[in-house]
Short mmCIF file of C-alpha atoms and ligand atoms in Angstrom, two decimals:
data_model
loop_
_atom_site.label_atom_id
_atom_site.label_comp_id
_atom_site.label_asym_id
_atom_site.label_seq_id
_atom_site.Cartn_x
_atom_site.Cartn_y
_atom_site.Cartn_z
CA MET A 1 0.00 0.00 0.00
CA LYS A 2 1.45 3.38 -0.97
CA PRO A 3 2.19 5.30 2.19
CA LEU A 4 0.01 8.29 2.82
CA SER A 5 0.71 10.31 5.90
CA ALA A 6 -0.74 9.29 9.24
CA LYS A 7 -3.40 11.76 10.24
CA LEU A 8 -3.71 11.89 13.99
CA PRO A 9 -1.51 11.71 17.08
CA ALA A 10 -1.13 8.22 18.56
CA GLN A 11 -3.26 8.91 21.61
CA ILE A 12 -6.23 10.18 19.59
CA VAL A 13 -5.99 7.20 17.26
CA ALA A 14 -5.89 4.83 20.23
CA GLU A 15 -8.99 6.47 21.70
CA ASN A 16 -10.83 6.41 18.37
CA MET A 17 -10.03 2.76 17.77
CA ALA A 18 -10.72 1.54 21.31
CA GLU A 19 -13.38 -1.13 21.63
CA LEU A 20 -16.80 0.42 21.24
CA GLN A 21 -18.41 -1.43 24.07
CA SER A 22 -16.87 -1.40 27.48
CA PRO A 23 -16.92 -4.73 29.35
CA TYR A 24 -19.51 -5.31 32.03
CA THR A 25 -18.46 -5.07 35.64
CA PRO A 26 -19.51 -8.10 37.75
CA GLN A 27 -22.37 -6.03 39.17
CA GLU A 28 -23.57 -4.94 35.74
CA ALA A 29 -23.39 -8.50 34.47
CA ALA A 30 -25.36 -9.81 37.43
CA VAL A 31 -28.06 -7.16 36.96
CA GLU A 32 -28.36 -7.86 33.24
CA ALA A 33 -28.38 -11.63 33.81
CA SER A 34 -31.19 -11.24 36.33
CA ARG A 35 -33.43 -9.77 33.60
CA CYS A 36 -33.36 -13.05 31.62
CA LEU A 37 -36.57 -15.09 31.79
CA PHE A 38 -34.69 -18.37 31.21
CA CYS A 39 -37.28 -19.33 28.65
CA PHE A 40 -38.18 -23.00 28.32
CA ASP A 41 -38.05 -23.02 24.51
CA ALA A 42 -35.49 -20.26 24.34
CA PRO A 43 -35.64 -18.71 20.88
CA CYS A 44 -32.22 -17.17 21.47
CA ILE A 45 -30.63 -20.65 21.36
CA MET A 46 -32.40 -21.43 18.11
CA ALA A 47 -31.06 -18.22 16.58
CA CYS A 48 -27.44 -19.08 17.44
CA PRO A 49 -25.72 -20.98 14.61
CA THR A 50 -23.56 -22.76 17.19
CA GLY A 51 -26.49 -23.58 19.48
CA ILE A 52 -25.02 -22.04 22.64
CA ASP A 53 -27.30 -22.75 25.60
CA ILE A 54 -27.82 -19.07 26.29
CA PRO A 55 -30.24 -19.18 29.25
CA SER A 56 -27.96 -21.69 30.94
CA PHE A 57 -24.83 -19.56 30.64
CA ILE A 58 -26.78 -16.49 31.75
CA LYS A 59 -28.17 -18.36 34.76
CA LYS A 60 -24.64 -19.30 35.75
CA ILE A 61 -23.58 -15.67 35.62
CA GLU A 62 -26.52 -14.78 37.83
CA THR A 63 -25.45 -17.43 40.34
CA GLU A 64 -21.81 -16.29 40.17
CA ASN A 65 -20.64 -19.50 38.48
CA ILE A 66 -18.67 -17.61 35.86
CA ILE A 67 -16.29 -20.45 35.00
CA GLY A 68 -19.27 -22.77 34.43
CA SER A 69 -20.84 -20.09 32.28
CA ALA A 70 -17.72 -19.84 30.13
CA ARG A 71 -17.61 -23.61 29.85
CA THR A 72 -21.19 -23.68 28.57
CA ILE A 73 -20.31 -21.06 25.95
CA LEU A 74 -16.98 -22.49 24.83
CA SER A 75 -18.20 -26.09 24.66
CA ALA A 76 -20.72 -24.97 22.06
CA ASN A 77 -18.64 -22.28 20.36
CA ILE A 78 -14.88 -22.45 20.72
CA LEU A 79 -14.65 -18.85 19.45
CA GLY A 80 -17.18 -17.61 21.99
CA ALA A 81 -15.00 -14.67 23.03
CA SER A 82 -14.64 -13.30 19.51
CA CYS A 83 -18.23 -14.07 18.58
CA ALA A 84 -19.30 -12.11 21.67
CA ARG A 85 -17.69 -9.10 20.00
CA VAL A 86 -18.29 -9.60 16.29
CA CYS A 87 -21.59 -11.45 16.01
CA PRO A 88 -24.47 -9.34 14.69
CA THR A 89 -26.39 -10.22 17.85
CA GLU A 90 -29.09 -7.73 16.89
CA VAL A 91 -30.15 -10.05 14.08
CA LEU A 92 -29.27 -13.35 15.78
CA CYS A 93 -29.77 -14.21 19.47
CA GLU A 94 -30.74 -10.77 20.74
CA GLY A 95 -33.01 -10.24 17.77
CA ALA A 96 -34.84 -13.43 18.75
CA CYS A 97 -35.06 -12.63 22.49
CA VAL A 98 -38.64 -12.71 23.78
CA MET A 99 -38.06 -9.33 25.40
CA VAL A 100 -38.33 -7.76 21.96
CA ASP A 101 -41.93 -9.01 21.67
CA ARG A 102 -42.62 -7.40 25.03
CA GLN A 103 -41.36 -4.04 23.74
CA ARG A 104 -38.41 -4.23 26.09
CA ASP A 105 -34.69 -4.19 25.47
CA PRO A 106 -33.41 -7.66 24.56
CA ILE A 107 -31.07 -9.29 27.04
CA LYS A 108 -27.55 -8.19 26.16
CA ILE A 109 -26.43 -11.71 25.34
CA GLY A 110 -23.27 -10.67 23.50
CA ARG A 111 -22.01 -8.53 26.38
CA LEU A 112 -22.79 -11.25 28.93
CA GLN A 113 -21.00 -13.79 26.75
CA ARG A 114 -18.01 -11.49 26.62
CA PHE A 115 -18.09 -11.07 30.40
CA ALA A 116 -17.95 -14.84 31.01
CA THR A 117 -15.33 -15.64 28.38
CA ASP A 118 -13.11 -12.69 29.30
CA TYR A 119 -13.21 -13.90 32.90
CA VAL A 120 -11.54 -17.22 32.08
CA TYR A 121 -9.11 -15.80 29.51
CA GLU A 122 -7.96 -13.04 31.84
CA ARG A 123 -7.27 -15.62 34.54
CA GLY A 124 -5.72 -18.22 32.26
CA ILE A 125 -8.38 -20.80 33.16
CA ASP A 126 -8.82 -23.61 30.63
CA VAL A 127 -12.40 -24.82 30.81
CA LEU A 128 -12.16 -27.43 28.05
CA LYS A 129 -10.09 -30.56 27.92
CA ALA A 130 -9.29 -33.09 25.24
CA PRO A 131 -10.20 -36.66 26.25
CA ALA A 132 -7.42 -38.96 27.45
CA LYS A 133 -8.66 -41.69 25.09
CA LYS A 134 -7.30 -41.03 21.60
CA SER A 135 -8.73 -42.37 18.39
CA GLY A 136 -5.41 -42.82 16.60
CA LYS A 137 -6.88 -40.94 13.61
CA ARG A 138 -5.17 -37.94 12.03
CA ILE A 139 -7.01 -35.10 10.34
CA ALA A 140 -5.56 -32.22 8.36
CA VAL A 141 -7.38 -28.90 8.41
CA ILE A 142 -6.62 -26.39 5.67
CA GLY A 143 -7.09 -22.83 6.86
CA ALA A 144 -6.89 -21.53 10.43
CA GLY A 145 -9.86 -19.19 10.15
CA PRO A 146 -13.07 -19.59 12.15
CA ALA A 147 -14.27 -22.68 10.23
CA GLY A 148 -10.91 -24.46 10.42
CA VAL A 149 -10.38 -23.62 14.08
CA GLY A 150 -13.98 -24.58 14.92
CA CYS A 151 -13.45 -27.94 13.22
CA ALA A 152 -9.99 -28.55 14.70
CA ALA A 153 -11.04 -27.79 18.28
CA GLU A 154 -14.04 -30.09 18.06
CA LEU A 155 -11.98 -32.89 16.52
CA ALA A 156 -9.42 -32.57 19.31
CA GLN A 157 -12.20 -32.85 21.89
CA LEU A 158 -13.41 -35.96 20.08
CA GLY A 159 -9.99 -37.54 20.61
CA HIS A 160 -8.40 -37.06 17.18
CA SER A 161 -4.98 -35.69 16.25
CA VAL A 162 -5.31 -32.53 14.20
CA VAL A 163 -2.82 -30.49 12.20
CA VAL A 164 -3.96 -27.14 10.79
CA PHE A 165 -2.16 -25.64 7.78
CA GLU A 166 -2.39 -21.87 7.45
CA LYS A 167 -0.74 -19.79 4.74
CA LYS A 168 -0.64 -16.53 6.66
CA PRO A 169 1.98 -15.87 9.33
CA LEU A 170 -0.65 -15.87 12.09
CA PRO A 171 -3.69 -18.09 12.64
CA GLY A 172 -7.25 -16.85 13.09
CA GLY A 173 -8.15 -15.74 9.55
CA LEU A 174 -10.72 -12.98 9.52
CA ASN A 175 -10.75 -12.79 13.33
CA THR A 176 -7.05 -11.94 13.41
CA TYR A 177 -6.78 -9.87 10.25
CA GLY A 178 -10.17 -8.60 9.16
CA ILE A 179 -12.42 -7.40 12.00
CA ALA A 180 -12.85 -3.69 12.57
CA TYR A 181 -10.36 -2.77 15.26
CA TYR A 182 -12.93 -1.08 17.47
CA LYS A 183 -14.95 -4.33 17.55
CA MET A 184 -12.12 -6.69 18.38
CA LYS A 185 -8.38 -6.52 18.59
CA PRO A 186 -6.33 -9.35 17.05
CA GLU A 187 -4.99 -10.31 20.49
CA ILE A 188 -8.41 -11.73 21.41
CA SER A 189 -8.37 -14.00 18.39
CA LEU A 190 -4.81 -15.15 19.13
CA GLU A 191 -5.70 -15.93 22.75
CA GLU A 192 -8.51 -18.14 21.54
CA ILE A 193 -6.19 -19.95 19.16
CA ALA A 194 -3.69 -20.51 21.96
CA MET A 195 -6.47 -22.20 23.92
CA VAL A 196 -7.22 -24.43 20.92
CA GLU A 197 -3.53 -25.36 20.77
CA ARG A 198 -3.68 -26.35 24.42
CA LEU A 199 -6.37 -28.85 23.42
CA GLY A 200 -3.62 -30.52 21.42
CA VAL A 201 -4.23 -29.00 17.99
CA GLU A 202 -1.03 -28.35 16.04
CA ILE A 203 -1.14 -25.21 13.89
CA ARG A 204 1.49 -24.75 11.20
CA CYS A 205 1.47 -21.19 9.88
CA GLY A 206 3.22 -19.92 6.77
CA ILE A 207 2.47 -23.11 4.84
CA GLU A 208 0.32 -22.83 1.75
CA VAL A 209 -1.20 -26.10 0.62
CA GLY A 210 -0.34 -26.48 -3.05
CA GLN A 211 2.99 -24.65 -2.50
CA GLY A 212 4.70 -25.71 0.73
CA ILE A 213 2.95 -29.07 0.82
CA SER A 214 0.79 -30.75 -1.79
CA ALA A 215 -2.85 -31.64 -1.33
CA ALA A 216 -2.01 -35.15 -2.58
CA ARG A 217 0.51 -35.63 0.21
CA LEU A 218 -1.98 -34.49 2.84
CA GLN A 219 -4.47 -37.03 1.52
CA GLN A 220 -1.86 -39.78 1.83
CA GLU A 221 -0.74 -38.82 5.32
CA PHE A 222 -4.08 -38.05 6.97
CA ASP A 223 -7.29 -40.04 7.43
CA ALA A 224 -9.51 -37.11 6.45
CA LEU A 225 -9.21 -33.45 5.45
CA PHE A 226 -11.28 -30.40 6.28
CA ILE A 227 -11.13 -27.51 3.82
CA GLY A 228 -11.87 -24.16 5.45
CA ILE A 229 -10.01 -21.73 3.23
CA GLY A 230 -12.56 -18.93 3.17
CA LEU A 231 -12.88 -16.61 0.21
CA GLY A 232 -10.24 -15.20 -2.11
CA GLU A 233 -9.10 -11.73 -3.16
CA GLY A 234 -11.38 -8.73 -3.33
CA GLN A 235 -13.21 -8.33 -6.63
CA ALA A 236 -12.09 -5.75 -9.16
CA ILE A 237 -14.49 -2.98 -10.19
CA ARG A 238 -13.16 -3.05 -13.78
CA ILE A 239 -13.14 0.63 -14.65
CA PRO A 240 -10.31 2.83 -15.92
CA GLY A 241 -7.88 3.98 -13.24
CA GLU A 242 -8.09 0.97 -10.97
CA GLU A 243 -4.29 0.64 -11.07
CA LEU A 244 -3.70 4.15 -9.63
CA HIS A 245 -1.88 4.68 -6.36
CA GLY A 246 -4.33 5.12 -3.54
CA VAL A 247 -6.79 2.56 -4.92
CA HIS A 248 -6.94 -0.51 -2.67
CA ASP A 249 -9.06 -3.40 -1.73
CA ALA A 250 -10.94 -2.54 1.48
CA LEU A 251 -9.85 -5.86 3.02
CA ASP A 252 -6.18 -4.99 2.42
CA PHE A 253 -6.73 -1.66 4.17
CA ILE A 254 -8.37 -3.42 7.13
CA GLU A 255 -5.58 -6.01 7.23
CA GLU A 256 -2.98 -3.24 7.30
CA ILE A 257 -4.66 -1.84 10.39
CA HIS A 258 -4.05 -5.23 12.02
CA SER A 259 -0.49 -5.57 10.82
CA LYS A 260 1.25 -2.40 12.00
CA PRO A 261 1.06 0.16 14.80
CA LEU A 262 -2.14 2.19 14.35
CA PRO A 263 -0.47 5.60 14.01
CA GLU A 264 1.53 4.24 11.06
CA VAL A 265 -1.49 3.12 9.08
CA ALA A 266 -1.80 5.18 5.92
CA VAL A 267 -5.16 6.82 5.34
CA GLY A 268 -6.33 9.44 2.88
CA ASN A 269 -7.88 12.82 3.65
CA SER A 270 -10.77 12.10 1.32
CA VAL A 271 -11.73 8.43 1.28
CA ILE A 272 -14.36 6.92 -0.99
CA VAL A 273 -15.49 3.35 -0.44
CA ILE A 274 -17.17 1.59 -3.34
CA GLY A 275 -19.83 -0.88 -2.20
CA CYS A 276 -22.17 -0.97 0.78
CA GLY A 277 -21.80 -4.26 2.62
CA ASN A 278 -20.42 -4.67 6.13
CA THR A 279 -16.82 -4.61 4.86
CA ALA A 280 -17.50 -1.20 3.31
CA ILE A 281 -18.78 0.04 6.66
CA ASP A 282 -15.76 -1.39 8.52
CA ALA A 283 -13.48 0.36 6.04
CA ILE A 284 -15.08 3.79 6.15
CA THR A 285 -15.55 3.91 9.92
CA GLN A 286 -11.93 2.96 10.49
CA ALA A 287 -10.73 5.45 7.88
CA LYS A 288 -12.68 8.16 9.68
CA ARG A 289 -11.40 7.06 13.07
CA LEU A 290 -7.83 7.11 11.74
CA GLY A 291 -8.27 10.72 10.66
CA ALA A 292 -9.87 10.93 7.20
CA GLN A 293 -11.59 14.30 6.86
CA LYS A 294 -14.10 13.15 4.30
CA GLY A 295 -15.56 9.67 4.05
CA ILE A 296 -18.06 8.62 1.41
CA VAL A 297 -19.67 5.25 0.79
CA ALA A 298 -20.93 4.96 -2.78
CA TYR A 299 -23.43 2.25 -3.69
CA ARG A 300 -24.93 1.54 -7.08
CA ARG A 301 -28.31 0.57 -5.66
CA SER A 302 -30.70 2.10 -3.14
CA GLU A 303 -30.47 2.37 0.64
CA ALA A 304 -33.10 -0.38 0.93
CA GLU A 305 -30.95 -2.74 -1.14
CA MET A 306 -27.63 -2.38 0.72
CA SER A 307 -26.39 -5.53 2.44
CA ALA A 308 -24.85 -3.72 5.42
CA TYR A 309 -26.68 -4.22 8.69
CA HIS A 310 -28.68 -1.21 9.75
CA PHE A 311 -26.79 -0.83 13.03
CA GLU A 312 -23.52 -0.76 11.08
CA TYR A 313 -24.96 1.86 8.73
CA GLU A 314 -25.94 3.99 11.72
CA LEU A 315 -22.47 3.65 13.21
CA ALA A 316 -20.85 4.88 10.00
CA GLN A 317 -23.22 7.84 9.87
CA HIS A 318 -22.42 8.56 13.49
CA ASP A 319 -18.72 8.57 12.54
CA GLY A 320 -19.40 11.20 9.91
CA ALA A 321 -19.54 9.07 6.77
CA THR A 322 -21.76 10.22 3.93
CA PHE A 323 -23.70 7.73 1.81
CA TYR A 324 -24.33 8.13 -1.90
CA PHE A 325 -26.97 5.72 -3.14
CA ASN A 326 -27.80 4.92 -6.75
CA VAL A 327 -24.41 5.99 -8.05
CA THR A 328 -21.77 3.87 -9.73
CA PRO A 329 -18.15 4.76 -10.50
CA ILE A 330 -17.22 4.88 -14.17
CA GLU A 331 -13.64 6.16 -13.90
CA LEU A 332 -10.94 6.69 -11.30
CA ILE A 333 -9.06 9.85 -12.17
CA GLY A 334 -5.35 10.25 -11.39
CA ASP A 335 -2.94 13.16 -11.20
CA GLU A 336 0.35 13.40 -13.11
CA ALA A 337 2.09 11.34 -10.39
CA GLY A 338 -0.33 8.45 -10.86
CA GLN A 339 -2.13 9.09 -7.57
CA VAL A 340 -5.91 8.86 -7.53
CA CYS A 341 -7.45 12.30 -7.07
CA ALA A 342 -11.11 11.87 -7.98
CA VAL A 343 -13.84 9.41 -8.85
CA LYS A 344 -16.23 9.98 -11.72
CA PHE A 345 -19.71 8.64 -11.02
CA VAL A 346 -22.93 8.30 -12.94
CA ARG A 347 -26.34 8.07 -11.28
CA THR A 348 -28.40 4.92 -11.59
CA GLU A 349 -31.97 3.85 -11.21
CA THR A 350 -33.51 0.47 -10.62
CA SER A 351 -36.16 -0.62 -13.06
CA LYS A 352 -39.17 -2.71 -12.04
CA ASN A 353 -37.43 -5.98 -12.94
CA GLY A 354 -34.51 -5.08 -10.67
CA GLN A 355 -32.14 -4.16 -13.51
CA LEU A 356 -29.90 -1.15 -13.01
CA THR A 357 -29.79 1.52 -15.69
CA LEU A 358 -27.43 4.44 -15.93
CA ILE A 359 -29.02 7.87 -16.18
CA PRO A 360 -27.51 9.68 -19.20
CA GLY A 361 -26.04 13.10 -18.44
CA SER A 362 -26.00 12.54 -14.67
CA GLU A 363 -22.22 12.16 -14.36
CA PHE A 364 -20.44 13.99 -11.56
CA THR A 365 -16.98 13.93 -10.04
CA GLU A 366 -16.00 13.63 -6.39
CA SER A 367 -12.47 14.28 -5.16
CA ALA A 368 -10.65 11.49 -3.32
CA ASP A 369 -7.07 10.60 -2.45
CA MET A 370 -7.95 7.09 -1.36
CA VAL A 371 -10.46 4.70 -2.93
CA LEU A 372 -11.32 1.44 -1.22
CA LYS A 373 -13.06 -1.30 -3.16
CA ALA A 374 -15.55 -3.33 -1.16
CA VAL A 375 -17.57 -5.09 -3.83
CA GLY A 376 -17.19 -8.66 -2.64
CA GLN A 377 -14.54 -11.35 -2.67
CA SER A 378 -13.77 -13.88 -5.34
CA LYS A 379 -14.42 -17.58 -4.80
CA GLN A 380 -11.54 -20.03 -4.43
CA SER A 381 -12.62 -22.20 -7.35
CA VAL A 382 -9.23 -22.10 -9.12
CA TRP A 383 -7.31 -23.20 -6.03
CA LEU A 384 -9.92 -25.84 -5.23
CA THR A 385 -9.93 -27.43 -8.67
CA GLN A 386 -6.13 -27.30 -8.95
CA ASN A 387 -5.57 -28.98 -5.62
CA PHE A 388 -8.63 -31.23 -5.43
CA PRO A 389 -9.64 -31.98 -9.04
CA ALA A 390 -12.32 -34.49 -7.99
CA LEU A 391 -14.08 -32.01 -5.72
CA ARG A 392 -17.46 -30.90 -7.01
CA LEU A 393 -18.19 -27.16 -6.92
CA ASP A 394 -21.57 -25.56 -7.41
CA LYS A 395 -22.28 -22.91 -10.02
CA ARG A 396 -21.20 -20.16 -7.62
CA GLY A 397 -17.74 -21.75 -7.41
CA VAL A 398 -18.11 -22.94 -3.80
CA VAL A 399 -17.65 -26.48 -2.54
CA GLU A 400 -20.72 -28.69 -2.68
CA ARG A 401 -21.11 -30.46 0.64
CA ASN A 402 -23.70 -32.09 2.83
CA PRO A 403 -24.82 -29.20 5.06
CA LEU A 404 -25.28 -31.53 8.03
CA THR A 405 -21.91 -33.26 7.91
CA GLY A 406 -19.72 -31.08 5.72
CA GLN A 407 -18.89 -34.11 3.60
CA THR A 408 -18.08 -33.25 -0.01
CA SER A 409 -18.29 -35.26 -3.22
CA VAL A 410 -15.02 -36.94 -2.16
CA ALA A 411 -15.70 -39.11 0.89
CA HIS A 412 -12.63 -38.19 2.96
CA LEU A 413 -12.85 -34.46 2.16
CA PHE A 414 -15.02 -32.18 4.26
CA ALA A 415 -15.59 -28.45 3.91
CA GLY A 416 -17.23 -25.55 5.69
CA GLY A 417 -17.17 -21.80 6.17
CA ASP A 418 -17.06 -19.23 3.39
CA CYS A 419 -15.49 -21.55 0.78
CA ALA A 420 -18.60 -23.71 1.08
CA ASN A 421 -21.35 -21.27 2.07
CA GLY A 422 -20.26 -18.40 -0.18
CA GLY A 423 -19.67 -15.95 2.68
CA ARG A 424 -21.58 -15.67 5.94
CA GLU A 425 -20.83 -14.63 9.52
CA VAL A 426 -17.94 -15.80 11.69
CA VAL A 427 -20.37 -17.72 13.87
CA ASN A 428 -21.75 -19.59 10.85
CA ALA A 429 -18.22 -20.63 9.93
CA VAL A 430 -17.53 -21.90 13.46
CA GLY A 431 -20.82 -23.82 13.44
CA GLU A 432 -20.05 -25.39 10.07
CA GLY A 433 -16.56 -26.38 11.19
CA LYS A 434 -18.06 -28.01 14.26
CA LYS A 435 -20.64 -29.90 12.22
CA ALA A 436 -17.96 -31.12 9.86
CA ALA A 437 -15.90 -32.34 12.84
CA HIS A 438 -18.78 -34.61 13.77
CA GLY A 439 -19.19 -35.60 10.13
CA ILE A 440 -15.51 -36.59 10.09
CA HIS A 441 -15.89 -38.36 13.43
CA ALA A 442 -18.73 -40.47 12.03
CA PHE A 443 -16.88 -41.05 8.74
CA LEU A 444 -13.93 -42.42 10.67
CA GLY A 445 -16.24 -44.82 12.50
CA GLN A 446 -15.47 -43.29 15.86
CA SER A 447 -18.98 -42.72 17.10
CA ASP A 448 -18.30 -44.65 20.31
CA ILE A 449 -16.03 -41.88 21.55
CA PRO A 450 -17.96 -39.62 23.95
CA ALA A 451 -19.08 -36.43 22.28
CA PRO A 452 -18.23 -33.10 23.84
CA ARG A 453 -20.77 -31.30 25.92
CA GLN A 454 -23.71 -30.07 23.96
CA PRO A 455 -26.77 -28.09 24.96
CA SER A 456 -29.65 -30.22 26.07
CA ARG A 457 -33.15 -29.58 24.94
CA LEU A 458 -34.45 -30.19 28.45
CA GLY A 459 -36.03 -27.38 30.39
CA VAL A 460 -34.49 -25.19 33.01
CA ASN A 461 -36.30 -26.71 35.96
CA GLY A 462 -34.57 -29.84 37.13
CA ASP A 463 -32.79 -29.79 33.85
CA ALA A 464 -29.66 -31.13 32.33
CA ARG A 465 -29.25 -27.95 30.35
CA GLY A 466 -25.83 -26.52 30.68
CA SER A 467 -24.75 -29.25 33.02
CA GLY A 468 -23.36 -30.99 29.97
CA LEU A 469 -24.35 -34.36 28.65
CA GLU A 470 -22.25 -36.82 30.50
CA ALA A 471 -23.33 -39.95 28.62
CA PRO A 472 -21.67 -40.79 25.31
CA ILE A 473 -23.78 -39.80 22.35
CA ARG A 474 -23.52 -41.60 19.09
CA ALA A 475 -22.86 -39.51 16.02
CA HIS A 476 -26.28 -40.07 14.44
CA GLU A 477 -28.01 -39.10 17.71
CA LEU A 478 -25.94 -35.97 18.01
CA GLU A 479 -26.76 -35.11 14.43
CA LYS A 480 -30.47 -35.33 15.21
CA LEU A 481 -30.09 -33.38 18.42
CA TYR A 482 -27.89 -30.58 17.27
CA PHE A 483 -27.33 -30.39 13.56
CA SER A 484 -30.92 -30.24 12.41
CA GLU A 485 -31.70 -27.25 14.62
CA ALA A 486 -28.48 -25.43 13.98
CA GLU A 487 -28.88 -25.83 10.24
CA HIS A 488 -32.45 -24.70 10.28
CA HIS A 489 -31.77 -21.61 12.27
CA GLY A 490 -28.25 -20.76 11.15
FE1 SF4 B 1 -33.31 -15.01 28.19
FE2 SF4 B 1 -34.18 -13.66 26.00
FE3 SF4 B 1 -33.12 -16.09 25.71
FE4 SF4 B 1 -35.52 -15.83 26.90
S1 SF4 B 1 -35.02 -15.36 24.75
S2 SF4 B 1 -33.81 -17.13 27.59
S3 SF4 B 1 -35.24 -13.86 27.96
S4 SF4 B 1 -32.05 -14.24 26.49
#
């Protein structure tokens, strides 16, 4: 990335990029937990793609059993600490909370989850353990992002040996490199990964499958493989001027924020983001918080059609970003030094059949010294077909797999996360990795190994919920119990 000057003193940047939500104090957590109704058929559980037993972990906070609360969370979702920060809880668990129907504030499930998980991480308490009995099976996981880590941690708890191959220098994928800094710092992600390593998972970073080690060799050396490689590079916008200095992929900009001291991150004075999904919002809010004077998000369709969550949209507006709807860039204009200095737009309108048309004569130019492209990521179809030629992809270029087990068209290959679902939330990726772990477990004929603790469907009164299921569960039973609900509500 071409260096632009840093815009603000270090202290201001640190304040701007500090986590948006302060952690609960024990008293605040207890008060919030006491509001929960501990619903019998808790809709919040159904709305969680990893099926965390939410009323149970909240009850444990209320009764000051914080370690037990964290265990309930982390047994269901190994990345519970990061999901507490990055999940769009407004549209998942909190959006489903019965309090909303009663015109009251939903229980702050995300903040309570953070309270419990922070408690054990801050004290170095490991609440999960791998079983002493080992299966003797070895599984390779490709990609140390949320899907790969979710799969690896579950496999380790099922007694298998797991090696994760990650091409980047650090594990964690999006959680380490791609979350807006004010939502979660990379250290949280790395702490979670360290906990997964303590379960016995080996993570080898800086190794790209297909370069450092071949996919064929992995298939010879391991009993099964999980592919969790996420999505590829950001998409091009394919207009003149895209090669100019100051034009970047929004994900590269966000990754730079995670890769160097904040005051050294280059940001323009006038930043235009093309696209209006959640990545676009993360890019513009961070650009503003790093000191950009002007921040514009330009989207070719209407406000009603943007894919960004409304609460993210409001945050960006609060940070001073301006939104241009129904405009599309047609040229990036550079100065004599090859630096972008403006974007030429044309206005659009949507016809009744949903087609976009350009409005002749409506062109206008907006100055910018930084343009960030946030128009989606490419699929990994080239890498997939080169390394696993027998793998079937669907017409979108993502891996076809059984959504309940993660099993692909090749029996010993499993897949999950963005490379299989096309791009969803972190929590969906963790849930899919976990499902695939059980798919692998069943494929390897290991269903007599006790399954890890899972939420029970029993009620709160005299219940087994959150106490963990002590009896071994066979893979097909677990599938019925957990997978069907998680898939339906994910
Ligand atoms: Fe508690 Fe709301 Fe879940 Fe009911 S739906 S158990 S009130 S968090």
